[in-house]
Amino acid sequence: MNHGEILQSIVFSTHALTRIAAQEAGNDAPAAQWRALSLLDGNNGQRVGELARTSRTTQPGMTRMLGQLEQEGLVLRSPDPEDSRATVVTITAEGRAALHAWRDEIQRILAPRFSDLDDSDWEHLSRAAEILHTHSLLERTAR
């Protein structure tokens, strides 16, 4: 595989694994919900427009979803102290707990699929996870 094909394989495999975990868990929450909560977990206190852009959705769509998340107690919306026209979103303790519970469930569901890996395989995956994490953070700080 060339470099581009490796990157494609990583992206499509991670999407497939996330979909498999959601289906096997019976979790019907939209992936966009977990994506937004993950973005807030990593960088709390974001404007609605920034969350929409980062999540690759429209601002009205993000606003609707955030309304649902707020009703469920997972996020709080408040006026931006620097610009009263804008809204800042923060994840609540309940939102963080729900996100971490979902991540734990993903791990529990997917673990059997990887039970045949040896220590060397896990070392490779660990290094790959470090690389992917570092490069996904670069996107956030490059803006």
CSV table of C-alpha atoms in Angstrom, one decimal:
chain,number,residue,atom,x,y,z
A,1,MET,CA,0.0,0.0,0.0
A,2,ASN,CA,1.2,3.5,-0.7
A,3,HIS,CA,0.9,6.3,1.8
A,4,GLY,CA,-2.4,7.6,0.5
A,5,GLU,CA,-3.9,4.1,0.6
A,6,ILE,CA,-2.7,3.6,4.1
A,7,LEU,CA,-4.4,6.9,5.2
A,8,GLN,CA,-7.6,5.9,3.4
A,9,SER,CA,-7.6,2.5,5.1
A,10,ILE,CA,-7.2,4.1,8.5
A,11,VAL,CA,-10.1,6.5,7.9
A,12,PHE,CA,-12.5,3.9,6.5
A,13,SER,CA,-11.6,1.3,9.1
A,14,THR,CA,-12.1,3.6,12.0
A,15,HIS,CA,-15.5,4.7,10.6
A,16,ALA,CA,-16.4,1.0,10.2
A,17,LEU,CA,-15.3,0.1,13.7
A,18,THR,CA,-17.3,3.0,15.2
A,19,ARG,CA,-20.4,1.9,13.1
A,20,ILE,CA,-20.0,-1.7,14.2
A,21,ALA,CA,-19.7,-0.7,17.9
A,22,ALA,CA,-22.8,1.5,17.7
A,23,GLN,CA,-24.8,-1.2,16.0
A,24,GLU,CA,-23.7,-3.9,18.4
A,25,ALA,CA,-24.3,-1.6,21.4
A,26,GLY,CA,-27.8,-0.7,20.1
A,27,ASN,CA,-26.7,2.9,20.5
A,28,ASP,CA,-28.9,5.0,18.3
A,29,ALA,CA,-27.4,8.4,19.2
A,30,PRO,CA,-26.1,10.1,16.0
A,31,ALA,CA,-22.4,10.0,15.5
A,32,ALA,CA,-22.5,13.8,15.3
A,33,GLN,CA,-23.5,13.9,18.9
A,34,TRP,CA,-20.4,11.9,20.0
A,35,ARG,CA,-18.2,14.0,17.7
A,36,ALA,CA,-19.5,17.3,19.2
A,37,LEU,CA,-19.0,16.0,22.7
A,38,SER,CA,-15.5,14.7,21.9
A,39,LEU,CA,-14.6,18.1,20.4
A,40,LEU,CA,-15.8,19.8,23.6
A,41,ASP,CA,-14.1,17.3,25.8
A,42,GLY,CA,-10.8,18.1,24.1
A,43,ASN,CA,-11.4,21.9,23.8
A,44,ASN,CA,-14.2,23.1,26.0
A,45,GLY,CA,-16.0,26.4,25.5
A,46,GLN,CA,-16.3,26.6,21.7
A,47,ARG,CA,-18.6,28.8,19.7
A,48,VAL,CA,-21.5,27.1,17.8
A,49,GLY,CA,-20.1,28.1,14.4
A,50,GLU,CA,-16.7,26.6,15.2
A,51,LEU,CA,-18.2,23.4,16.4
A,52,ALA,CA,-20.3,23.2,13.2
A,53,ARG,CA,-17.3,23.9,11.0
A,54,THR,CA,-15.1,21.3,12.8
A,55,SER,CA,-18.0,18.7,12.7
A,56,ARG,CA,-18.6,19.4,9.0
A,57,THR,CA,-22.2,20.3,9.5
A,58,THR,CA,-24.3,23.4,9.1
A,59,GLN,CA,-24.7,26.0,11.9
A,60,PRO,CA,-28.5,25.5,12.0
A,61,GLY,CA,-28.0,21.7,12.2
A,62,MET,CA,-25.5,22.1,15.0
A,63,THR,CA,-27.8,24.5,16.8
A,64,ARG,CA,-30.6,22.0,16.7
A,65,MET,CA,-28.4,19.2,17.9
A,66,LEU,CA,-27.0,21.3,20.7
A,67,GLY,CA,-30.5,22.1,21.8
A,68,GLN,CA,-31.2,18.4,22.2
A,69,LEU,CA,-27.9,17.9,24.0
A,70,GLU,CA,-28.7,20.8,26.3
A,71,GLN,CA,-32.2,19.3,27.1
A,72,GLU,CA,-30.4,16.1,28.0
A,73,GLY,CA,-28.1,18.0,30.3
A,74,LEU,CA,-25.0,17.1,28.3
A,75,VAL,CA,-24.0,20.6,27.2
A,76,LEU,CA,-24.6,24.2,28.3
A,77,ARG,CA,-25.0,27.1,25.9
A,78,SER,CA,-24.3,30.7,27.0
A,79,PRO,CA,-23.6,34.0,25.4
A,80,ASP,CA,-20.0,34.6,24.4
A,81,PRO,CA,-18.6,37.2,26.9
A,82,GLU,CA,-16.5,38.7,24.0
A,83,ASP,CA,-19.4,38.9,21.5
A,84,SER,CA,-23.0,38.7,22.8
A,85,ARG,CA,-24.2,37.7,19.3
A,86,ALA,CA,-22.3,34.4,19.5
A,87,THR,CA,-23.0,31.4,21.7
A,88,VAL,CA,-20.4,29.4,23.5
A,89,VAL,CA,-21.0,25.7,24.3
A,90,THR,CA,-19.4,23.8,27.2
A,91,ILE,CA,-19.7,20.1,28.0
A,92,THR,CA,-21.2,19.3,31.4
A,93,ALA,CA,-20.1,16.7,33.9
A,94,GLU,CA,-23.0,14.6,32.7
A,95,GLY,CA,-21.9,15.1,29.0
A,96,ARG,CA,-18.4,14.1,29.9
A,97,ALA,CA,-19.6,11.0,31.8
A,98,ALA,CA,-21.8,10.0,28.9
A,99,LEU,CA,-19.0,10.4,26.4
A,100,HIS,CA,-16.6,8.4,28.5
A,101,ALA,CA,-19.2,5.7,29.1
A,102,TRP,CA,-19.7,5.5,25.3
A,103,ARG,CA,-15.9,5.2,24.8
A,104,ASP,CA,-15.7,2.4,27.4
A,105,GLU,CA,-18.6,0.6,25.6
A,106,ILE,CA,-16.8,0.9,22.3
A,107,GLN,CA,-13.7,-0.6,23.9
A,108,ARG,CA,-15.7,-3.5,25.4
A,109,ILE,CA,-17.5,-4.3,22.2
A,110,LEU,CA,-14.5,-4.1,19.9
A,111,ALA,CA,-12.0,-5.9,22.2
A,112,PRO,CA,-13.1,-9.4,21.1
A,113,ARG,CA,-12.3,-8.5,17.5
A,114,PHE,CA,-8.7,-7.9,18.5
A,115,SER,CA,-8.2,-10.7,20.9
A,116,ASP,CA,-5.9,-12.6,18.5
A,117,LEU,CA,-3.3,-9.8,18.5
A,118,ASP,CA,0.1,-10.4,20.1
A,119,ASP,CA,2.2,-8.0,22.1
A,120,SER,CA,4.1,-6.9,18.9
A,121,ASP,CA,0.8,-6.1,17.2
A,122,TRP,CA,-0.4,-4.1,20.2
A,123,GLU,CA,2.9,-2.1,20.2
A,124,HIS,CA,2.4,-1.3,16.6
A,125,LEU,CA,-1.2,-0.2,17.2
A,126,SER,CA,-0.1,1.9,20.2
A,127,ARG,CA,2.4,3.7,18.1
A,128,ALA,CA,-0.1,4.2,15.3
A,129,ALA,CA,-2.6,5.6,17.9
A,130,GLU,CA,0.0,8.0,19.1
A,131,ILE,CA,0.8,9.2,15.6
A,132,LEU,CA,-2.9,9.6,14.7
A,133,HIS,CA,-3.6,11.5,17.9
A,134,THR,CA,-0.7,13.9,17.4
A,135,HIS,CA,-1.7,14.6,13.8
A,136,SER,CA,-5.4,15.0,14.7
A,137,LEU,CA,-4.4,17.6,17.3
A,138,LEU,CA,-2.3,19.5,14.6
A,139,GLU,CA,-5.5,20.2,12.7
A,140,ARG,CA,-7.0,21.9,15.7
A,141,THR,CA,-4.0,24.1,16.5
A,142,ALA,CA,-3.3,25.0,12.8
A,143,ARG,CA,-6.3,27.2,12.7
